[in-house]
Amino acid sequence: MRNHKPIHQLLRVASHLLDQAATEVHDTALDPIPENIEHLGRALIEVMEVQRKLFELHPELRPKTLAASDREADANKLFTQFMLEALELEDTGNTVAAVERYTRFIGISPSYHHREIARAEIRRLT
């Protein structure tokens, strides 16, 4: 079996940095804010997908701080689900339904950063 711990550590750093970057884009008003947050959000989704695959192979690599990691994992999973659904709707030309998916997500998500990415997507689509 190969040692996947180094990639796990790099992915944790990458997701943390992307999350921080989204906050900085918002806080410093780096224009265009919606598009910049969207790009970071899409990159974060890709990193999370690799992490998910890694955790399937190596569940022992999942963070041990249960309260924080479970909340974070749940928020990431919910965000990924809604964003993928919205992107599929957008790809079929149904931007109204995509906006509705993001709006529904904003109403149920506990994650500020994910809600901000969803708001940026709504602005982009409207």
mmCIF file of N, CA and C in Angstrom:
data_model
loop_
_atom_site.group_PDB
_atom_site.id
_atom_site.type_symbol
_atom_site.label_atom_id
_atom_site.label_comp_id
_atom_site.label_asym_id
_atom_site.label_seq_id
_atom_site.Cartn_x
_atom_site.Cartn_y
_atom_site.Cartn_z
ATOM 1 N N MET A 1 0.845 -1.182 0.000
ATOM 2 C CA MET A 1 0.000 0.000 0.000
ATOM 3 C C MET A 1 0.890 1.245 0.000
ATOM 4 N N ARG A 2 0.502 2.193 -0.777
ATOM 5 C CA ARG A 2 1.253 3.440 -0.869
ATOM 6 C C ARG A 2 0.916 4.369 0.281
ATOM 7 N N ASN A 3 1.853 5.248 0.571
ATOM 8 C CA ASN A 3 1.659 6.233 1.624
ATOM 9 C C ASN A 3 0.987 7.468 1.024
ATOM 10 N N HIS A 4 -0.285 7.638 1.358
ATOM 11 C CA HIS A 4 -1.053 8.776 0.845
ATOM 12 C C HIS A 4 -1.110 9.937 1.835
ATOM 13 N N LYS A 5 -0.410 9.811 2.961
ATOM 14 C CA LYS A 5 -0.468 10.872 3.961
ATOM 15 C C LYS A 5 0.054 12.208 3.436
ATOM 16 N N PRO A 6 1.145 12.244 2.642
ATOM 17 C CA PRO A 6 1.602 13.551 2.130
ATOM 18 C C PRO A 6 0.552 14.265 1.266
ATOM 19 N N ILE A 7 -0.142 13.513 0.415
ATOM 20 C CA ILE A 7 -1.174 14.163 -0.420
ATOM 21 C C ILE A 7 -2.332 14.621 0.462
ATOM 22 N N HIS A 8 -2.642 13.830 1.483
ATOM 23 C CA HIS A 8 -3.690 14.224 2.428
ATOM 24 C C HIS A 8 -3.341 15.561 3.087
ATOM 25 N N GLN A 9 -2.117 15.699 3.534
ATOM 26 C CA GLN A 9 -1.696 16.939 4.185
ATOM 27 C C GLN A 9 -1.735 18.116 3.212
ATOM 28 N N LEU A 10 -1.294 17.890 1.993
ATOM 29 C CA LEU A 10 -1.329 18.963 0.988
ATOM 30 C C LEU A 10 -2.759 19.384 0.665
ATOM 31 N N LEU A 11 -3.661 18.417 0.562
ATOM 32 C CA LEU A 11 -5.056 18.733 0.263
ATOM 33 C C LEU A 11 -5.709 19.507 1.406
ATOM 34 N N ARG A 12 -5.360 19.171 2.641
ATOM 35 C CA ARG A 12 -5.887 19.927 3.787
ATOM 36 C C ARG A 12 -5.423 21.372 3.729
ATOM 37 N N VAL A 13 -4.153 21.565 3.419
ATOM 38 C CA VAL A 13 -3.618 22.922 3.316
ATOM 39 C C VAL A 13 -4.294 23.654 2.155
ATOM 40 N N ALA A 14 -4.422 22.977 1.022
ATOM 41 C CA ALA A 14 -5.032 23.606 -0.158
ATOM 42 C C ALA A 14 -6.466 24.045 0.130
ATOM 43 N N SER A 15 -7.255 23.176 0.759
ATOM 44 C CA SER A 15 -8.644 23.550 1.037
ATOM 45 C C SER A 15 -8.714 24.704 2.033
ATOM 46 N N HIS A 16 -7.839 24.683 3.009
ATOM 47 C CA HIS A 16 -7.804 25.781 3.988
ATOM 48 C C HIS A 16 -7.417 27.100 3.302
ATOM 49 N N LEU A 17 -6.420 27.051 2.448
ATOM 50 C CA LEU A 17 -5.983 28.270 1.755
ATOM 51 C C LEU A 17 -7.058 28.799 0.813
ATOM 52 N N LEU A 18 -7.749 27.917 0.115
ATOM 53 C CA LEU A 18 -8.828 28.353 -0.772
ATOM 54 C C LEU A 18 -9.955 29.002 0.035
ATOM 55 N N ASP A 19 -10.260 28.414 1.169
ATOM 56 C CA ASP A 19 -11.283 28.973 2.039
ATOM 57 C C ASP A 19 -10.873 30.362 2.535
ATOM 58 N N GLN A 20 -9.619 30.497 2.964
ATOM 59 C CA GLN A 20 -9.111 31.793 3.405
ATOM 60 C C GLN A 20 -9.113 32.801 2.258
ATOM 61 N N ALA A 21 -8.757 32.348 1.076
ATOM 62 C CA ALA A 21 -8.728 33.245 -0.078
ATOM 63 C C ALA A 21 -10.122 33.786 -0.380
ATOM 64 N N ALA A 22 -11.143 32.936 -0.269
ATOM 65 C CA ALA A 22 -12.514 33.403 -0.512
ATOM 66 C C ALA A 22 -12.898 34.476 0.498
ATOM 67 N N THR A 23 -12.507 34.284 1.739
ATOM 68 C CA THR A 23 -12.781 35.292 2.767
ATOM 69 C C THR A 23 -12.067 36.598 2.442
ATOM 70 N N GLU A 24 -10.810 36.504 2.035
ATOM 71 C CA GLU A 24 -10.027 37.699 1.700
ATOM 72 C C GLU A 24 -10.607 38.428 0.488
ATOM 73 N N VAL A 25 -11.058 37.676 -0.509
ATOM 74 C CA VAL A 25 -11.679 38.298 -1.685
ATOM 75 C C VAL A 25 -12.883 39.114 -1.238
ATOM 76 N N HIS A 26 -13.675 38.516 -0.370
ATOM 77 C CA HIS A 26 -14.862 39.216 0.128
ATOM 78 C C HIS A 26 -14.468 40.420 0.980
ATOM 79 N N ASP A 27 -13.557 40.210 1.934
ATOM 80 C CA ASP A 27 -13.198 41.270 2.872
ATOM 81 C C ASP A 27 -12.472 42.438 2.219
ATOM 82 N N THR A 28 -11.695 42.164 1.186
ATOM 83 C CA THR A 28 -10.928 43.226 0.529
ATOM 84 C C THR A 28 -11.612 43.747 -0.723
ATOM 85 N N ALA A 29 -12.783 43.194 -1.029
ATOM 86 C CA ALA A 29 -13.557 43.617 -2.200
ATOM 87 C C ALA A 29 -12.731 43.531 -3.483
ATOM 88 N N LEU A 30 -12.073 42.386 -3.664
ATOM 89 C CA LEU A 30 -11.302 42.162 -4.888
ATOM 90 C C LEU A 30 -12.266 41.911 -6.038
ATOM 91 N N ASP A 31 -12.422 42.909 -6.874
ATOM 92 C CA ASP A 31 -13.360 42.827 -7.994
ATOM 93 C C ASP A 31 -12.791 42.016 -9.145
ATOM 94 N N PRO A 32 -13.652 41.306 -9.803
ATOM 95 C CA PRO A 32 -15.084 41.112 -9.546
ATOM 96 C C PRO A 32 -15.296 40.061 -8.462
ATOM 97 N N ILE A 33 -15.871 40.470 -7.356
ATOM 98 C CA ILE A 33 -16.022 39.603 -6.192
ATOM 99 C C ILE A 33 -16.778 38.315 -6.526
ATOM 100 N N PRO A 34 -17.944 38.387 -7.145
ATOM 101 C CA PRO A 34 -18.687 37.136 -7.396
ATOM 102 C C PRO A 34 -17.892 36.133 -8.238
ATOM 103 N N GLU A 35 -17.273 36.620 -9.281
ATOM 104 C CA GLU A 35 -16.524 35.715 -10.152
ATOM 105 C C GLU A 35 -15.306 35.146 -9.447
ATOM 106 N N ASN A 36 -14.628 35.965 -8.670
ATOM 107 C CA ASN A 36 -13.449 35.478 -7.959
ATOM 108 C C ASN A 36 -13.826 34.430 -6.914
ATOM 109 N N ILE A 37 -14.896 34.668 -6.173
ATOM 110 C CA ILE A 37 -15.351 33.682 -5.194
ATOM 111 C C ILE A 37 -15.820 32.417 -5.906
ATOM 112 N N GLU A 38 -16.471 32.572 -7.037
ATOM 113 C CA GLU A 38 -16.912 31.397 -7.801
ATOM 114 C C GLU A 38 -15.722 30.532 -8.206
ATOM 115 N N HIS A 39 -14.687 31.148 -8.731
ATOM 116 C CA HIS A 39 -13.505 30.389 -9.147
ATOM 117 C C HIS A 39 -12.898 29.637 -7.962
ATOM 118 N N LEU A 40 -12.799 30.311 -6.839
ATOM 119 C CA LEU A 40 -12.247 29.659 -5.649
ATOM 120 C C LEU A 40 -13.160 28.533 -5.168
ATOM 121 N N GLY A 41 -14.459 28.754 -5.237
ATOM 122 C CA GLY A 41 -15.416 27.720 -4.837
ATOM 123 C C GLY A 41 -15.319 26.485 -5.706
ATOM 124 N N ARG A 42 -15.185 26.684 -6.996
ATOM 125 C CA ARG A 42 -15.042 25.537 -7.905
ATOM 126 C C ARG A 42 -13.745 24.786 -7.625
ATOM 127 N N ALA A 43 -12.679 25.516 -7.353
ATOM 128 C CA ALA A 43 -11.406 24.864 -7.023
ATOM 129 C C ALA A 43 -11.544 24.074 -5.725
ATOM 130 N N LEU A 44 -12.249 24.633 -4.759
ATOM 131 C CA LEU A 44 -12.453 23.953 -3.484
ATOM 132 C C LEU A 44 -13.251 22.662 -3.684
ATOM 133 N N ILE A 45 -14.248 22.698 -4.531
ATOM 134 C CA ILE A 45 -15.033 21.492 -4.823
ATOM 135 C C ILE A 45 -14.131 20.400 -5.390
ATOM 136 N N GLU A 46 -13.245 20.759 -6.279
ATOM 137 C CA GLU A 46 -12.339 19.772 -6.877
ATOM 138 C C GLU A 46 -11.406 19.178 -5.825
ATOM 139 N N VAL A 47 -10.888 20.012 -4.946
ATOM 140 C CA VAL A 47 -10.017 19.519 -3.870
ATOM 141 C C VAL A 47 -10.806 18.578 -2.955
ATOM 142 N N MET A 48 -12.031 18.954 -2.609
ATOM 143 C CA MET A 48 -12.854 18.133 -1.732
ATOM 144 C C MET A 48 -13.166 16.780 -2.359
ATOM 145 N N GLU A 49 -13.325 16.745 -3.655
ATOM 146 C CA GLU A 49 -13.604 15.473 -4.339
ATOM 147 C C GLU A 49 -12.404 14.534 -4.216
ATOM 148 N N VAL A 50 -11.209 15.054 -4.364
ATOM 149 C CA VAL A 50 -10.010 14.222 -4.194
ATOM 150 C C VAL A 50 -9.902 13.762 -2.739
ATOM 151 N N GLN A 51 -10.210 14.654 -1.791
ATOM 152 C CA GLN A 51 -10.191 14.269 -0.372
ATOM 153 C C GLN A 51 -11.191 13.150 -0.104
ATOM 154 N N ARG A 52 -12.368 13.250 -0.676
ATOM 155 C CA ARG A 52 -13.398 12.225 -0.476
ATOM 156 C C ARG A 52 -12.891 10.867 -0.955
ATOM 157 N N LYS A 53 -12.285 10.847 -2.118
ATOM 158 C CA LYS A 53 -11.743 9.591 -2.646
ATOM 159 C C LYS A 53 -10.628 9.051 -1.757
ATOM 160 N N LEU A 54 -9.803 9.941 -1.258
ATOM 161 C CA LEU A 54 -8.713 9.538 -0.370
ATOM 162 C C LEU A 54 -9.258 8.940 0.926
ATOM 163 N N PHE A 55 -10.301 9.558 1.499
ATOM 164 C CA PHE A 55 -10.886 9.055 2.740
ATOM 165 C C PHE A 55 -11.577 7.709 2.538
ATOM 166 N N GLU A 56 -12.087 7.456 1.329
ATOM 167 C CA GLU A 56 -12.663 6.143 1.045
ATOM 168 C C GLU A 56 -11.585 5.066 1.123
ATOM 169 N N LEU A 57 -10.415 5.383 0.616
ATOM 170 C CA LEU A 57 -9.299 4.433 0.650
ATOM 171 C C LEU A 57 -8.658 4.341 2.027
ATOM 172 N N HIS A 58 -8.594 5.476 2.714
ATOM 173 C CA HIS A 58 -7.895 5.565 4.001
ATOM 174 C C HIS A 58 -8.736 6.329 5.024
ATOM 175 N N PRO A 59 -9.757 5.682 5.583
ATOM 176 C CA PRO A 59 -10.601 6.378 6.560
ATOM 177 C C PRO A 59 -9.824 6.877 7.780
ATOM 178 N N GLU A 60 -8.693 6.280 8.042
ATOM 179 C CA GLU A 60 -7.883 6.702 9.189
ATOM 180 C C GLU A 60 -7.288 8.095 8.999
ATOM 181 N N LEU A 61 -7.300 8.593 7.772
ATOM 182 C CA LEU A 61 -6.763 9.930 7.503
ATOM 183 C C LEU A 61 -7.777 11.043 7.789
ATOM 184 N N ARG A 62 -9.020 10.660 7.999
ATOM 185 C CA ARG A 62 -10.033 11.674 8.342
ATOM 186 C C ARG A 62 -9.615 12.399 9.601
ATOM 187 N N PRO A 63 -9.838 13.700 9.658
ATOM 188 C CA PRO A 63 -9.459 14.467 10.854
ATOM 189 C C PRO A 63 -10.074 13.866 12.115
ATOM 190 N N LYS A 64 -9.310 13.894 13.183
ATOM 191 C CA LYS A 64 -9.744 13.282 14.436
ATOM 192 C C LYS A 64 -10.593 14.215 15.293
ATOM 193 N N THR A 65 -10.567 15.506 15.038
ATOM 194 C CA THR A 65 -11.376 16.442 15.806
ATOM 195 C C THR A 65 -12.810 16.342 15.324
ATOM 196 N N LEU A 66 -13.572 15.473 15.951
ATOM 197 C CA LEU A 66 -14.880 15.087 15.451
ATOM 198 C C LEU A 66 -15.860 16.232 15.312
ATOM 199 N N ALA A 67 -15.989 17.077 16.295
ATOM 200 C CA ALA A 67 -17.003 18.126 16.226
ATOM 201 C C ALA A 67 -16.756 19.039 15.046
ATOM 202 N N ALA A 68 -15.557 19.555 14.918
ATOM 203 C CA ALA A 68 -15.249 20.471 13.826
ATOM 204 C C ALA A 68 -15.251 19.755 12.491
ATOM 205 N N SER A 69 -14.630 18.590 12.407
ATOM 206 C CA SER A 69 -14.513 17.923 11.119
ATOM 207 C C SER A 69 -15.863 17.419 10.624
ATOM 208 N N ASP A 70 -16.719 16.942 11.528
ATOM 209 C CA ASP A 70 -18.039 16.486 11.092
ATOM 210 C C ASP A 70 -18.869 17.650 10.564
ATOM 211 N N ARG A 71 -18.840 18.783 11.266
ATOM 212 C CA ARG A 71 -19.567 19.970 10.782
ATOM 213 C C ARG A 71 -19.027 20.396 9.429
ATOM 214 N N GLU A 72 -17.707 20.449 9.330
ATOM 215 C CA GLU A 72 -17.075 20.859 8.076
ATOM 216 C C GLU A 72 -17.391 19.874 6.959
ATOM 217 N N ALA A 73 -17.293 18.599 7.265
ATOM 218 C CA ALA A 73 -17.584 17.578 6.253
ATOM 219 C C ALA A 73 -19.039 17.662 5.799
ATOM 220 N N ASP A 74 -19.957 17.853 6.758
ATOM 221 C CA ASP A 74 -21.373 17.979 6.401
ATOM 222 C C ASP A 74 -21.619 19.217 5.544
ATOM 223 N N ALA A 75 -21.006 20.335 5.913
ATOM 224 C CA ALA A 75 -21.167 21.564 5.129
ATOM 225 C C ALA A 75 -20.590 21.397 3.729
ATOM 226 N N ASN A 76 -19.427 20.777 3.634
ATOM 227 C CA ASN A 76 -18.812 20.551 2.325
ATOM 228 C C ASN A 76 -19.652 19.617 1.461
ATOM 229 N N LYS A 77 -20.173 18.569 2.082
ATOM 230 C CA LYS A 77 -20.989 17.610 1.335
ATOM 231 C C LYS A 77 -22.267 18.270 0.819
ATOM 232 N N LEU A 78 -22.929 19.027 1.683
ATOM 233 C CA LEU A 78 -24.153 19.719 1.292
ATOM 234 C C LEU A 78 -23.873 20.716 0.175
ATOM 235 N N PHE A 79 -22.811 21.483 0.337
ATOM 236 C CA PHE A 79 -22.444 22.470 -0.677
ATOM 237 C C PHE A 79 -22.146 21.800 -2.011
ATOM 238 N N THR A 80 -21.380 20.744 -1.979
ATOM 239 C CA THR A 80 -21.028 20.030 -3.205
ATOM 240 C C THR A 80 -22.272 19.517 -3.907
ATOM 241 N N GLN A 81 -23.174 18.921 -3.145
ATOM 242 C CA GLN A 81 -24.404 18.386 -3.715
ATOM 243 C C GLN A 81 -25.215 19.476 -4.414
ATOM 244 N N PHE A 82 -25.450 20.572 -3.715
ATOM 245 C CA PHE A 82 -26.266 21.644 -4.282
ATOM 246 C C PHE A 82 -25.576 22.303 -5.476
ATOM 247 N N MET A 83 -24.279 22.541 -5.368
ATOM 248 C CA MET A 83 -23.589 23.217 -6.458
ATOM 249 C C MET A 83 -23.552 22.346 -7.713
ATOM 250 N N LEU A 84 -23.304 21.050 -7.552
ATOM 251 C CA LEU A 84 -23.293 20.171 -8.724
ATOM 252 C C LEU A 84 -24.667 20.131 -9.390
ATOM 253 N N GLU A 85 -25.720 20.071 -8.582
ATOM 254 C CA GLU A 85 -27.074 20.099 -9.139
ATOM 255 C C GLU A 85 -27.331 21.409 -9.878
ATOM 256 N N ALA A 86 -26.939 22.520 -9.282
ATOM 257 C CA ALA A 86 -27.146 23.827 -9.910
ATOM 258 C C ALA A 86 -26.338 23.944 -11.201
ATOM 259 N N LEU A 87 -25.111 23.448 -11.197
ATOM 260 C CA LEU A 87 -24.287 23.509 -12.415
ATOM 261 C C LEU A 87 -24.882 22.659 -13.527
ATOM 262 N N GLU A 88 -25.442 21.510 -13.175
ATOM 263 C CA GLU A 88 -26.106 20.679 -14.188
ATOM 264 C C GLU A 88 -27.315 21.412 -14.778
ATOM 265 N N LEU A 89 -28.095 22.060 -13.923
ATOM 266 C CA LEU A 89 -29.242 22.833 -14.407
ATOM 267 C C LEU A 89 -28.778 23.967 -15.315
ATOM 268 N N GLU A 90 -27.720 24.637 -14.913
ATOM 269 C CA GLU A 90 -27.176 25.723 -15.727
ATOM 270 C C GLU A 90 -26.712 25.194 -17.086
ATOM 271 N N ASP A 91 -26.055 24.045 -17.080
ATOM 272 C CA ASP A 91 -25.566 23.464 -18.337
ATOM 273 C C ASP A 91 -26.693 23.146 -19.304
ATOM 274 N N THR A 92 -27.895 22.852 -18.785
ATOM 275 C CA THR A 92 -29.038 22.575 -19.651
ATOM 276 C C THR A 92 -29.789 23.848 -20.015
ATOM 277 N N GLY A 93 -29.302 24.998 -19.533
ATOM 278 C CA GLY A 93 -29.923 26.271 -19.856
ATOM 279 C C GLY A 93 -31.004 26.700 -18.883
ATOM 280 N N ASN A 94 -31.211 25.953 -17.833
ATOM 281 C CA ASN A 94 -32.252 26.264 -16.861
ATOM 282 C C ASN A 94 -31.661 27.066 -15.701
ATOM 283 N N THR A 95 -31.322 28.313 -15.993
ATOM 284 C CA THR A 95 -30.687 29.140 -14.970
ATOM 285 C C THR A 95 -31.646 29.506 -13.835
ATOM 286 N N VAL A 96 -32.942 29.583 -14.125
ATOM 287 C CA VAL A 96 -33.918 29.896 -13.078
ATOM 288 C C VAL A 96 -33.904 28.797 -12.023
ATOM 289 N N ALA A 97 -33.907 27.548 -12.460
ATOM 290 C CA ALA A 97 -33.872 26.428 -11.513
ATOM 291 C C ALA A 97 -32.527 26.384 -10.783
ATOM 292 N N ALA A 98 -31.450 26.748 -11.462
ATOM 293 C CA ALA A 98 -30.130 26.783 -10.818
ATOM 294 C C ALA A 98 -30.126 27.822 -9.701
ATOM 295 N N VAL A 99 -30.684 28.994 -9.967
ATOM 296 C CA VAL A 99 -30.780 30.038 -8.940
ATOM 297 C C VAL A 99 -31.627 29.545 -7.770
ATOM 298 N N GLU A 100 -32.702 28.828 -8.056
ATOM 299 C CA GLU A 100 -33.546 28.289 -6.992
ATOM 300 C C GLU A 100 -32.773 27.304 -6.115
ATOM 301 N N ARG A 101 -31.912 26.475 -6.725
ATOM 302 C CA ARG A 101 -31.102 25.530 -5.953
ATOM 303 C C ARG A 101 -30.155 26.284 -5.020
ATOM 304 N N TYR A 102 -29.482 27.302 -5.537
ATOM 305 C CA TYR A 102 -28.567 28.095 -4.697
ATOM 306 C C TYR A 102 -29.333 28.796 -3.580
ATOM 307 N N THR A 103 -30.500 29.326 -3.890
ATOM 308 C CA THR A 103 -31.316 30.017 -2.897
ATOM 309 C C THR A 103 -31.736 29.057 -1.793
ATOM 310 N N ARG A 104 -32.130 27.855 -2.171
ATOM 311 C CA ARG A 104 -32.509 26.849 -1.175
ATOM 312 C C ARG A 104 -31.306 26.502 -0.297
ATOM 313 N N PHE A 105 -30.147 26.354 -0.914
ATOM 314 C CA PHE A 105 -28.928 26.051 -0.163
ATOM 315 C C PHE A 105 -28.643 27.142 0.871
ATOM 316 N N ILE A 106 -28.750 28.395 0.460
ATOM 317 C CA ILE A 106 -28.478 29.515 1.367
ATOM 318 C C ILE A 106 -29.400 29.445 2.588
ATOM 319 N N GLY A 107 -30.636 29.005 2.372
ATOM 320 C CA GLY A 107 -31.597 28.921 3.473
ATOM 321 C C GLY A 107 -31.312 27.828 4.486
ATOM 322 N N ILE A 108 -30.509 26.826 4.107
ATOM 323 C CA ILE A 108 -30.276 25.705 5.029
ATOM 324 C C ILE A 108 -28.824 25.524 5.444
ATOM 325 N N SER A 109 -27.902 26.233 4.812
ATOM 326 C CA SER A 109 -26.484 26.018 5.092
ATOM 327 C C SER A 109 -26.020 26.776 6.330
ATOM 328 N N PRO A 110 -25.281 26.107 7.213
ATOM 329 C CA PRO A 110 -24.706 26.785 8.372
ATOM 330 C C PRO A 110 -23.364 27.457 8.049
ATOM 331 N N SER A 111 -22.859 27.248 6.851
ATOM 332 C CA SER A 111 -21.515 27.706 6.497
ATOM 333 C C SER A 111 -21.557 29.057 5.787
ATOM 334 N N TYR A 112 -20.983 30.061 6.426
ATOM 335 C CA TYR A 112 -20.941 31.405 5.842
ATOM 336 C C TYR A 112 -20.236 31.402 4.484
ATOM 337 N N HIS A 113 -19.077 30.775 4.422
ATOM 338 C CA HIS A 113 -18.292 30.794 3.184
ATOM 339 C C HIS A 113 -19.031 30.126 2.039
ATOM 340 N N HIS A 114 -19.669 29.014 2.319
ATOM 341 C CA HIS A 114 -20.414 28.329 1.267
ATOM 342 C C HIS A 114 -21.626 29.160 0.826
ATOM 343 N N ARG A 115 -22.286 29.807 1.792
ATOM 344 C CA ARG A 115 -23.419 30.676 1.421
ATOM 345 C C ARG A 115 -22.947 31.823 0.535
ATOM 346 N N GLU A 116 -21.771 32.381 0.837
ATOM 347 C CA GLU A 116 -21.240 33.475 0.022
ATOM 348 C C GLU A 116 -20.931 33.013 -1.404
ATOM 349 N N ILE A 117 -20.418 31.822 -1.538
ATOM 350 C CA ILE A 117 -20.156 31.283 -2.881
ATOM 351 C C ILE A 117 -21.478 31.110 -3.619
ATOM 352 N N ALA A 118 -22.500 30.601 -2.920
ATOM 353 C CA ALA A 118 -23.814 30.437 -3.546
ATOM 354 C C ALA A 118 -24.392 31.794 -3.957
ATOM 355 N N ARG A 119 -24.234 32.807 -3.117
ATOM 356 C CA ARG A 119 -24.712 34.154 -3.465
ATOM 357 C C ARG A 119 -23.975 34.691 -4.694
ATOM 358 N N ALA A 120 -22.693 34.420 -4.777
ATOM 359 C CA ALA A 120 -21.914 34.853 -5.945
ATOM 360 C C ALA A 120 -22.416 34.159 -7.203
ATOM 361 N N GLU A 121 -22.774 32.897 -7.070
ATOM 362 C CA GLU A 121 -23.311 32.169 -8.220
ATOM 363 C C GLU A 121 -24.663 32.757 -8.649
ATOM 364 N N ILE A 122 -25.499 33.101 -7.679
ATOM 365 C CA ILE A 122 -26.787 33.709 -8.009
ATOM 366 C C ILE A 122 -26.583 35.022 -8.748
ATOM 367 N N ARG A 123 -25.658 35.840 -8.261
ATOM 368 C CA ARG A 123 -25.380 37.123 -8.937
ATOM 369 C C ARG A 123 -24.887 36.880 -10.372
ATOM 370 N N ARG A 124 -24.073 35.884 -10.530
ATOM 371 C CA ARG A 124 -23.548 35.583 -11.870
ATOM 372 C C ARG A 124 -24.666 35.147 -12.810
ATOM 373 N N LEU A 125 -25.627 34.404 -12.289
ATOM 374 C CA LEU A 125 -26.690 33.854 -13.129
ATOM 375 C C LEU A 125 -27.830 34.833 -13.385
ATOM 376 N N THR A 126 -27.901 35.912 -12.595
ATOM 377 C CA THR A 126 -29.049 36.826 -12.757
ATOM 378 C C THR A 126 -28.600 38.149 -13.357
#
